[in-house]
Short mmCIF file of C-alpha atoms and ligand atoms in Angstrom, two decimals:
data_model
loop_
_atom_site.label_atom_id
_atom_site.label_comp_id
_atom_site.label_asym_id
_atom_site.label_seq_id
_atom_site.Cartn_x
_atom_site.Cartn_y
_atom_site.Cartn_z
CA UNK A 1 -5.54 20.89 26.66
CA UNK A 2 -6.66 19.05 23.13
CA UNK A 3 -8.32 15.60 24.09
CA UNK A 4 -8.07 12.87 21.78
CA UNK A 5 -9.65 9.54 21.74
CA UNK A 6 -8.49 6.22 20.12
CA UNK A 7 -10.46 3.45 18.58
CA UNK A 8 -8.94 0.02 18.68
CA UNK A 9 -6.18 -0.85 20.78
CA UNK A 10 -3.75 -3.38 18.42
CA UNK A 11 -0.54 -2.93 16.76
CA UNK A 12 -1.31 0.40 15.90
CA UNK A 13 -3.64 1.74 18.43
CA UNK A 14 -0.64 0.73 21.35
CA UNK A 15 1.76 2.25 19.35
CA UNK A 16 -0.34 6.04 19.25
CA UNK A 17 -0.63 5.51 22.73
CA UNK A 18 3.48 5.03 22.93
CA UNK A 19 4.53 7.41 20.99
CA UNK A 20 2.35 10.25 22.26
CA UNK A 21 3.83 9.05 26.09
CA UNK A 22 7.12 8.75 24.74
CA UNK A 23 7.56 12.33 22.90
CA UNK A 24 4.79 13.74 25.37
CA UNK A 25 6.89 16.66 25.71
CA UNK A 26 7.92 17.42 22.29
CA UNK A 27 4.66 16.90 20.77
CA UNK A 28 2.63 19.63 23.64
CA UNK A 29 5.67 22.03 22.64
CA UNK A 30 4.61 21.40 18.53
CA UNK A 31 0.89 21.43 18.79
CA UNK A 32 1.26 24.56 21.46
CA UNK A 33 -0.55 23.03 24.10
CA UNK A 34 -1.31 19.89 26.08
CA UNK A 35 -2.22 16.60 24.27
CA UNK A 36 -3.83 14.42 26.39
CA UNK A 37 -5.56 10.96 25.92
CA UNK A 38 -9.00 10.50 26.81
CA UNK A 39 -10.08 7.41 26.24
CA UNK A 40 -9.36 4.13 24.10
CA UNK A 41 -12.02 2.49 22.92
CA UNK A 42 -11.66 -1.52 23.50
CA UNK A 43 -14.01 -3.51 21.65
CA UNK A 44 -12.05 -6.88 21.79
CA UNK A 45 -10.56 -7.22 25.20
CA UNK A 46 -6.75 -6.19 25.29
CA UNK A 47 -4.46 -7.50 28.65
CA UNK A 48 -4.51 -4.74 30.72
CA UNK A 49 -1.60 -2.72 29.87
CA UNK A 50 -3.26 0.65 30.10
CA UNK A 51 -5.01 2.84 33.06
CA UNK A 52 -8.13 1.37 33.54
CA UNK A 53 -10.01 5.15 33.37
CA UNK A 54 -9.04 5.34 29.38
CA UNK A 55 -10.58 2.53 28.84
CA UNK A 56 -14.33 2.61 27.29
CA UNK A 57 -16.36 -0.15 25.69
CA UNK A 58 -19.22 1.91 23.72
CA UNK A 59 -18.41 4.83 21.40
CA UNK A 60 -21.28 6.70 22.55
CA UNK A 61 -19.32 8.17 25.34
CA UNK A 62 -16.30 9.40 22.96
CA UNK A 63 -18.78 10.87 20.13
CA UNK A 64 -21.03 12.88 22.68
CA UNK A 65 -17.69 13.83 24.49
CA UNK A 66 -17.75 17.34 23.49
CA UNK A 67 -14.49 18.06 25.20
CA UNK A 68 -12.67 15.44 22.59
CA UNK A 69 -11.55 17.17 19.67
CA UNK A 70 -9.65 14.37 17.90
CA UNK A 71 -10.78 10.75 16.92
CA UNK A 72 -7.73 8.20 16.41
CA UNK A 73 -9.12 5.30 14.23
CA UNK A 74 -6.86 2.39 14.08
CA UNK A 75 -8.87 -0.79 13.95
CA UNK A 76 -8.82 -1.56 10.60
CA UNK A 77 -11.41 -2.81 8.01
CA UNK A 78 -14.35 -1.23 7.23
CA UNK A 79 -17.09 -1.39 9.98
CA UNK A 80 -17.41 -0.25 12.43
CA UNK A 81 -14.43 1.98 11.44
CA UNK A 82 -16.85 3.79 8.78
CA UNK A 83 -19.44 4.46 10.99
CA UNK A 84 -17.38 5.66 13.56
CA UNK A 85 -15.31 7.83 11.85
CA UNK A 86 -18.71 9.27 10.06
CA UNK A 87 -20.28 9.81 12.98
CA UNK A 88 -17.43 11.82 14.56
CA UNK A 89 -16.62 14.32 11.46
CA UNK A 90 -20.14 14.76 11.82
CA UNK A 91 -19.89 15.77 15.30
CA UNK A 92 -17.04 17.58 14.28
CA UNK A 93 -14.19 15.55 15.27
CA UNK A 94 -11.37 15.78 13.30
CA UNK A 95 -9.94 11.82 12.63
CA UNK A 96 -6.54 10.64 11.77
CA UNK A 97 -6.74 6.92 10.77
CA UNK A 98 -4.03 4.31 9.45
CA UNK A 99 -7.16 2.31 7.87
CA UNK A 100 -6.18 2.04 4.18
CA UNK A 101 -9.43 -0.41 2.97
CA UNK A 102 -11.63 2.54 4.57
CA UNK A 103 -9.69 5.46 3.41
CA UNK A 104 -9.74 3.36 -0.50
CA UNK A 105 -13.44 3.10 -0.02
CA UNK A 106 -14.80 5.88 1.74
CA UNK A 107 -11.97 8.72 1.30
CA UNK A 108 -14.03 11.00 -1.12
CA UNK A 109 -17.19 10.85 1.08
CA UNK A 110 -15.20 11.11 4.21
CA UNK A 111 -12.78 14.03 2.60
CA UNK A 112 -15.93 16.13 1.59
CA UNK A 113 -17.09 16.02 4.99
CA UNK A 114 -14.22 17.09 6.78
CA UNK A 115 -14.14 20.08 4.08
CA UNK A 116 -17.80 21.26 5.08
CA UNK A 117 -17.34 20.99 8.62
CA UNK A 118 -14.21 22.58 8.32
CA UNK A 119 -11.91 19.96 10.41
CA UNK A 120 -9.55 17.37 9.18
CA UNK A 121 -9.84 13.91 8.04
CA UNK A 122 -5.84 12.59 7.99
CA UNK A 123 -4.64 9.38 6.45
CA UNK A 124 -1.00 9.45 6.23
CA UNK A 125 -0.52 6.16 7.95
CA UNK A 126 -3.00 4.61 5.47
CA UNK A 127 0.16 4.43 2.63
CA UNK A 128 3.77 3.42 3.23
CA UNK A 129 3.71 3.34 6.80
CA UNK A 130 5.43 5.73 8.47
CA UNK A 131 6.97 7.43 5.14
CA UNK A 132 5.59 10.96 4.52
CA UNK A 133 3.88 10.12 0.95
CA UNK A 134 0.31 11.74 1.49
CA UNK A 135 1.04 15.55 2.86
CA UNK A 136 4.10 15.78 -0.44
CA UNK A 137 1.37 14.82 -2.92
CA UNK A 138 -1.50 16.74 -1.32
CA UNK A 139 1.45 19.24 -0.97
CA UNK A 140 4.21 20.38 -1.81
CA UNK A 141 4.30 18.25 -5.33
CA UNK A 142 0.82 20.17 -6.04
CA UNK A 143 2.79 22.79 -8.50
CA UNK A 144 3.41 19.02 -10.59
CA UNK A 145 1.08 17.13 -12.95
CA UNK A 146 1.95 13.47 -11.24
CA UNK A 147 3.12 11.35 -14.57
CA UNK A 148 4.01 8.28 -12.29
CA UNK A 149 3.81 6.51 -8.98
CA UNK A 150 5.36 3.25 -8.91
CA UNK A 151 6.03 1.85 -5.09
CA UNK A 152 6.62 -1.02 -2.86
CA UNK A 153 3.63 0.10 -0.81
CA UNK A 154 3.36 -3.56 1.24
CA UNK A 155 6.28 -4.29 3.87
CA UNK A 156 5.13 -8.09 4.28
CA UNK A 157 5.35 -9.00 0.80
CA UNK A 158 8.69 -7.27 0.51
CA UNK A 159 9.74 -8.60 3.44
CA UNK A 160 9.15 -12.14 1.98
CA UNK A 161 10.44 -11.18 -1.13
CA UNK A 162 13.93 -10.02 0.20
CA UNK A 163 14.13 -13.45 2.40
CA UNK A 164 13.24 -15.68 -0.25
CA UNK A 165 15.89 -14.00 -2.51
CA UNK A 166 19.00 -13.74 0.01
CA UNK A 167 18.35 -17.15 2.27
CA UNK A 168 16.15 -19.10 -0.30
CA UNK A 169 13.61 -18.83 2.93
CA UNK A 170 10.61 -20.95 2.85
CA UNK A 171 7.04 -19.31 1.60
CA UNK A 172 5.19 -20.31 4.36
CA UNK A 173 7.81 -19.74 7.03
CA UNK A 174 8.36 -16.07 6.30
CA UNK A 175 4.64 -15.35 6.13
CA UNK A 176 4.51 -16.30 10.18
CA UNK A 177 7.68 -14.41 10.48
CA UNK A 178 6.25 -11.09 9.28
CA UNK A 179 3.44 -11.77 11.41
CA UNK A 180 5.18 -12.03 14.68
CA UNK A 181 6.77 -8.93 13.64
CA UNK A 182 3.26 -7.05 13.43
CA UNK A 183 3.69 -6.07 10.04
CA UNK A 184 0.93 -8.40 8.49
CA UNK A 185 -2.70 -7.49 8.23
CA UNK A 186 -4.65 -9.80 10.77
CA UNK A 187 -5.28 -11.57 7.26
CA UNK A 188 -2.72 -11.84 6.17
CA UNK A 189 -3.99 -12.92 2.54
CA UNK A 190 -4.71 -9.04 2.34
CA UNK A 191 -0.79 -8.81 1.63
CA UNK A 192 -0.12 -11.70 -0.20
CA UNK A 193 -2.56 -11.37 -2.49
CA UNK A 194 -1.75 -7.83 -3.32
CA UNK A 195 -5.15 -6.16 -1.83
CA UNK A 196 -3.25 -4.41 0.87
CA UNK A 197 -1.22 -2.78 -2.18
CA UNK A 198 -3.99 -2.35 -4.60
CA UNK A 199 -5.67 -0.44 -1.69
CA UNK A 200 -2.57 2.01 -1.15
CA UNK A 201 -2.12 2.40 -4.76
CA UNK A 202 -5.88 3.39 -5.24
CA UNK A 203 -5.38 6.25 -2.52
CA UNK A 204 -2.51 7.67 -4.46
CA UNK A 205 -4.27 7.46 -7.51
CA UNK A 206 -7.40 9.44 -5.87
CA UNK A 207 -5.14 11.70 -4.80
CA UNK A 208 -3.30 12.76 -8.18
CA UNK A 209 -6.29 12.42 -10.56
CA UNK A 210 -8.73 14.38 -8.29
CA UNK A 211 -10.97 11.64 -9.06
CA UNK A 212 -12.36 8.07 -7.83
CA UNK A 213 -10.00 5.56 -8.50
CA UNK A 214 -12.37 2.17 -7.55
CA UNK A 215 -9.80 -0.13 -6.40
CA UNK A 216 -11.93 -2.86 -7.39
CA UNK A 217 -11.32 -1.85 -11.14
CA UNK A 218 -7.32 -2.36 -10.58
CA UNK A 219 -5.81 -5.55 -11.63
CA UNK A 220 -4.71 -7.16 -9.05
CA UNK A 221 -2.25 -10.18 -8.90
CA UNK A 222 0.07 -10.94 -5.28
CA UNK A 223 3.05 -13.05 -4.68
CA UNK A 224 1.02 -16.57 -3.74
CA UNK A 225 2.34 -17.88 -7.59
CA UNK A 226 5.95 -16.83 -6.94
CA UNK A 227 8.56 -19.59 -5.46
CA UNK A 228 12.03 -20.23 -5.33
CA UNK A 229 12.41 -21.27 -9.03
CA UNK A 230 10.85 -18.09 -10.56
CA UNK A 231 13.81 -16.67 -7.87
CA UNK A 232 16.19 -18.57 -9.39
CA UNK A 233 15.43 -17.12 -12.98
CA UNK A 234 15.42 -13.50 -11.36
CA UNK A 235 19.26 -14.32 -10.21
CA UNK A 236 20.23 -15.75 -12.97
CA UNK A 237 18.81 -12.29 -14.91
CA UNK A 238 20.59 -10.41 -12.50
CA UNK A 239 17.22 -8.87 -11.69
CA UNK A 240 15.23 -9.58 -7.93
CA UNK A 241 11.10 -10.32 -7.82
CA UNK A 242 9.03 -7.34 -6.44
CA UNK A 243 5.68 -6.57 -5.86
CA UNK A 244 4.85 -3.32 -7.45
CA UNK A 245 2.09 -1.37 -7.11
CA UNK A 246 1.68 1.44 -10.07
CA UNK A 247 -0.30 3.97 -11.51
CA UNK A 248 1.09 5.79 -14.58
CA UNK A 249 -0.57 8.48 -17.05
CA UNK A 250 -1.28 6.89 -20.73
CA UNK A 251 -2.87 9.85 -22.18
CA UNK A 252 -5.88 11.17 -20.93
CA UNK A 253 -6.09 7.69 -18.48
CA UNK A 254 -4.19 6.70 -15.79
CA UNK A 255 -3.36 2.71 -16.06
CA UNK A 256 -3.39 0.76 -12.41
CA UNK A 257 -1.99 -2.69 -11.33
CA UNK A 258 -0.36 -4.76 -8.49
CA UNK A 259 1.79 -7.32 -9.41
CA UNK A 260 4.85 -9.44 -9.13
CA UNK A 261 7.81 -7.53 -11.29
CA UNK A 262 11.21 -8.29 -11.94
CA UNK A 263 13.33 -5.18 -11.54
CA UNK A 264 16.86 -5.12 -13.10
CA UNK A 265 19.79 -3.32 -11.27
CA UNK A 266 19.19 -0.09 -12.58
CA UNK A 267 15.54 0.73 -11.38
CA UNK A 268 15.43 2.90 -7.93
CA UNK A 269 13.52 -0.31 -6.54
CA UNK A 270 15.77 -3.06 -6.73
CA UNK A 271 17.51 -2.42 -3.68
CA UNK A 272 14.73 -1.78 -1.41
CA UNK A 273 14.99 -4.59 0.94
CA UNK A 274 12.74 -6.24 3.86
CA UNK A 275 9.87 -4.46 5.53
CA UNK A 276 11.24 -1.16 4.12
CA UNK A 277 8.56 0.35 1.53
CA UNK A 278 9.78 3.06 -1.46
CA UNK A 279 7.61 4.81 -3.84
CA UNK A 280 9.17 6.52 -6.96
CA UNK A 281 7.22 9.57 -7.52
CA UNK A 282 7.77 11.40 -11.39
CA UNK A 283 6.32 14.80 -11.60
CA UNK A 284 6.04 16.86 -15.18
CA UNK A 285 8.13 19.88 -13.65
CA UNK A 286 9.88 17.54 -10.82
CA UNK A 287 11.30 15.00 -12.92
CA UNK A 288 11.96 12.04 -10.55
CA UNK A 289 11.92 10.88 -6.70
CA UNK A 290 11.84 8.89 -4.25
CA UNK A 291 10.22 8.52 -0.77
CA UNK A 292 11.98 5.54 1.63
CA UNK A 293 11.20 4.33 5.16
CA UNK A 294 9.85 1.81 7.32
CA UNK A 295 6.36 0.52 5.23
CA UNK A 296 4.63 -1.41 7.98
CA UNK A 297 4.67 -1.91 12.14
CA UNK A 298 4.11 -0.35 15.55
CA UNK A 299 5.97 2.70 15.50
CA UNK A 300 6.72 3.60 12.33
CA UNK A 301 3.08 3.42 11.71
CA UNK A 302 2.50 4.91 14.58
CA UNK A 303 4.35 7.58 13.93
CA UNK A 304 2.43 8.84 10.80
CA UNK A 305 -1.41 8.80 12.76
CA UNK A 306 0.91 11.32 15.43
CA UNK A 307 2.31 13.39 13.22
CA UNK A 308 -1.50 13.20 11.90
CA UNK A 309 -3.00 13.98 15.11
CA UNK A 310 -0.39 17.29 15.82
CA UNK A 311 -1.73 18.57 12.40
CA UNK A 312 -5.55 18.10 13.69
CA UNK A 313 -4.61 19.80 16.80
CA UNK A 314 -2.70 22.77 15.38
CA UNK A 315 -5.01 23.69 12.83
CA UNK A 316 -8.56 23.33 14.85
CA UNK A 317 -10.51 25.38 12.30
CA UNK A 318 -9.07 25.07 9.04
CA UNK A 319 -9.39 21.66 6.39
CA UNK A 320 -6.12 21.20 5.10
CA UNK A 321 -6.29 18.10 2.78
CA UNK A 322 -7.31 18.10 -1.01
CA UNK A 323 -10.19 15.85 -1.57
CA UNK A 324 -11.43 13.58 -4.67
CA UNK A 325 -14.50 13.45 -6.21
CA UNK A 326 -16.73 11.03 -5.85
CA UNK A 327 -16.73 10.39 -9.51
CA UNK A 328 -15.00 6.99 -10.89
CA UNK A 329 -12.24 7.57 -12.96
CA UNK A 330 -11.83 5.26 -15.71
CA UNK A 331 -8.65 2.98 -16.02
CA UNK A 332 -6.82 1.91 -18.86
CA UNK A 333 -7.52 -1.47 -19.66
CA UNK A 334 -5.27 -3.88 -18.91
CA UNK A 335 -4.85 -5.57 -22.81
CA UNK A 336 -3.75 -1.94 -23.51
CA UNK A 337 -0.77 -1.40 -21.10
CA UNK A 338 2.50 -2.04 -22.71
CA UNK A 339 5.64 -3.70 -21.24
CA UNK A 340 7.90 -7.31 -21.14
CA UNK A 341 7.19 -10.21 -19.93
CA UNK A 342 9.24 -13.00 -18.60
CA UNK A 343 8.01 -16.44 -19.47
CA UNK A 344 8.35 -19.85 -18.30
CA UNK A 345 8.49 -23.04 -20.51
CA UNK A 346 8.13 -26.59 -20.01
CA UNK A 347 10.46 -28.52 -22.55
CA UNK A 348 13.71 -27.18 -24.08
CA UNK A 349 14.40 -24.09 -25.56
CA UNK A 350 16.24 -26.14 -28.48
CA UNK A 351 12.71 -27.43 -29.49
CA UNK A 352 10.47 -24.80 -28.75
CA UNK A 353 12.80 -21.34 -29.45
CA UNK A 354 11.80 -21.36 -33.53
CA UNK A 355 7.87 -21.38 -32.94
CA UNK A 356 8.28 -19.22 -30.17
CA UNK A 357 9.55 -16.33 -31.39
CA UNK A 358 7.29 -17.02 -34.82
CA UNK A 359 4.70 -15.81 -32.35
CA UNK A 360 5.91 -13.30 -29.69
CA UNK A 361 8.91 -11.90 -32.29
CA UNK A 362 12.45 -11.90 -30.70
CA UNK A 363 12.69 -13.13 -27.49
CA UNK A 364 15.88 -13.82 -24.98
CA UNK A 365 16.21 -17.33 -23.67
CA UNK A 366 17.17 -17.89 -19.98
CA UNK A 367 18.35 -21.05 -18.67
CA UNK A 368 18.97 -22.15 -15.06
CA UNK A 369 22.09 -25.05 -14.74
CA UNK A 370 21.24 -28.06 -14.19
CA UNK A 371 17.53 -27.31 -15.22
CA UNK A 372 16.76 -30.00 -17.82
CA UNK A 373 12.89 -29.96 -18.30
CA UNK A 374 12.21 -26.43 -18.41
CA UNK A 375 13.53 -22.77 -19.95
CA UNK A 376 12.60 -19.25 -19.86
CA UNK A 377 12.63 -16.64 -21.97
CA UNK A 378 12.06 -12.37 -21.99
CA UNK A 379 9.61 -10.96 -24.86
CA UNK A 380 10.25 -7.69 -26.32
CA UNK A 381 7.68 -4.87 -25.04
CA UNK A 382 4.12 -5.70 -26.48
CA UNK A 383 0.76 -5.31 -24.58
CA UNK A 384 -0.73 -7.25 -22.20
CA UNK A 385 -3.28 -8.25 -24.65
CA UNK A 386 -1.10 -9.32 -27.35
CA UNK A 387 0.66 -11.25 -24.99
CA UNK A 388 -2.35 -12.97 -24.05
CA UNK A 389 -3.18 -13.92 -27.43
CA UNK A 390 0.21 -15.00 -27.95
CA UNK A 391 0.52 -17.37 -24.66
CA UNK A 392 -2.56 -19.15 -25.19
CA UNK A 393 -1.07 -21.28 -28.42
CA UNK A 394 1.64 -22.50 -25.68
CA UNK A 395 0.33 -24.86 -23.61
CA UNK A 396 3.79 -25.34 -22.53
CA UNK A 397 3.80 -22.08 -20.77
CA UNK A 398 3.89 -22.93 -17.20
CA UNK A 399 4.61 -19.01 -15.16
CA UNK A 400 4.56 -15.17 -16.57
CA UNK A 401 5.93 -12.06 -14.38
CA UNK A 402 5.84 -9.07 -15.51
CA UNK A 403 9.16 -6.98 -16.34
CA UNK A 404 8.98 -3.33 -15.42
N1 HSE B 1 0.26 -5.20 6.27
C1 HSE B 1 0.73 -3.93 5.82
C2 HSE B 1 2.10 -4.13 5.19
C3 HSE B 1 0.81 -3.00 6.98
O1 HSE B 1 2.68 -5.21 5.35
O2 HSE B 1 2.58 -3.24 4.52
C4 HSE B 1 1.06 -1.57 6.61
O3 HSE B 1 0.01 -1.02 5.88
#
């Protein structure tokens, strides 16, 4: 019999404990033997949905628990989720966690650890919910030199996104929405302001450079600028708003951002839709793909730390996952990366169209009906840091988003 223990008892945490009752039976008959819950740790007090012997208040008892073999972190943030997870590869605990902030700022530390002690430090739940994205790159995509990751890595936003655009839903009203659906972080500015994302893209990153990628060198912009007008424009483009998370090679660098995109028809995002998360993967050998599910909530989430937890137990002796260095890669800057931009104006395109494209070069004017006081309009590709030059002579220039 493997025993397992689980810190935190929330969205997540209940949903481990589900899933492993629910497909008891299957998972025993994958991992070869019994799998058996020994305790949940409860540092908050949850109601009392669970036997009262699982339940223990001090970690103590699970890390000098010889008999448990597996550590379940799914409390989120970064203490005490660092120290406990520490503390238990140390012990030699293998851990499966869903914590993307601690798996962002601790993987490489955590990772070599795991490798020395020969055990397993999992994080498949940490990025895209419950799609398989971490064991393919870690992988089977390993023969590939990873040219591109672009994804919609955060289910709230998208979900918010996708109302906004198909029932001109209300900002505010589809935050608490996602919410009560369990799919926002407890807070929930963590999603809306892209850190959730800039987190999950920062793993991936790690993960195909070999090296550090410091999240807190990413640009980072979320959807708290975006309302029903810049919606409007996307329509009237024929394109939809979506927060993208990237990392792409540009030479020898990788370049990094979250950030509000429109996507035209023809790009393998446009039609991902509500809590649903996709990441377009482009290898050197592979060419493209694509990897779609369920980005965020109970049991798809769930589901990853499992299937996380049957790798632990059937490979008790043997470190499976590549690692990253703890050394920081260094990012493209931002004035360097290259693409469009779509731009909106206060006043009328009949007055301001000549200077404008004196300074940005050709540009294609958008109009909304009925929309008297302001225009918008889509620059050829340039970089972010000619753009910036270029904007700042406008003081008419109310909005930018990004065109991928
Ligand atoms: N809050 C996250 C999301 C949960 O909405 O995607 C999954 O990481």
């Amino acid at each position: 019999m493997i025993k397992i223990a689980v810190l935190g008892y929330g969205t997540v945490g209940s949903g481990v404990v589900e899933v492993i009752k629910t497909n008891q039976e299957l998972i025993n008959k994958r991992v070869g033997e019994e799998l058996d819950i020994k305790y949940v740790l409860d540092l908050r007090e949850f109601p009392g949905t669970l036997a009262e012997h699982l339940i223990v208040h001090d970690f103590e008892q699970i890390v000098n628990d010889e008999e448990v073999k597996i550590v379940v972190e799914v409390m989120g943030g970064i203490e005490p989720a660092y120290t406990f997870v520490k503390r238990s590869l140390l012990a030699g605990k293998s851990v499966a966690t869903s914590n993307k902030a601690l798996v962002a700022k601790h993987g490489a530390e955590l990772l070599a650890i795991a490798k020395e002690k020969n055990i397993n430090f999992l994080y498949e739940a940490s990025v895209g919910g419950g799609i398989p994205i971490i064991r393919p790159l870690t992988s089977s995509l390993t023969g590939d030199e990873i040219v591109e990751i672009t994804g919609i890595l955060n289910g709230t936003t998208n979900y918010m996104m996708s109302k906004m655009y198909n029932e001109n839903a209300d900002y505010d009203a589809v935050l608490k929405e996602a919410q009560a659906m369990g799919y926002a972080e407890r807070d929930p500015s963590a999603d809306v302001e892209g850190h959730d994302a800039c987190r999950k893209i920062a793993i991936l990153s790690s993960i195909i450079s070999g090296k550090l990628v410091d999240f807190e060198d990413i640009y980072t912009e979320g959807i708290t600028n975006i309302t029903l007008k810049d919606i409007q424009y996307a329509k009237a483009m024929g394109m939809k708003i979506k927060l993208l998370a990237s990392c792409k090679r540009s030479g020898e660098k990788l370049c990094a951002i979250v950030a509000p995109c429109l996507v035209s028809k023809s790009h393998p995002l446009y039609s991902i839709e509500d809590v649903f998360n996709a990441i377009f993967v482009k290898g050197n050998m592979l060419g493209d793909s694509m990897f779609y599910g369920s980005g965020a909530g109970k049991l798809p989430t769930a589901s990853a730390v499992v299937g996380d937890i049957v790798e632990a137990a059937k490979n008790p002796n043997r470190s499976m996952m590549s690692t990253w260095t703890t050394e920081k890669l260094e990012l493209e800057e931002k004035s360097e990366t290259k693409k469009k931009f779509f731009v909106r104006v206060n006043g009328t395109a009949a007055a301001l169209k000549d200077k404008l494209q004196e300074v940005f070069g050709a540009i294609e004017v958008v109009t909304l009906e009925g929309e008297e006081n302001e225009f918008g309009f889509v620059t050829e590709v340039m970089s972010e840091g000619c753009y910036e030059k270029c904007a700042a002579q406008f003081p008419e220039i109310c909005h930018m988003i990004r065109v991928e």
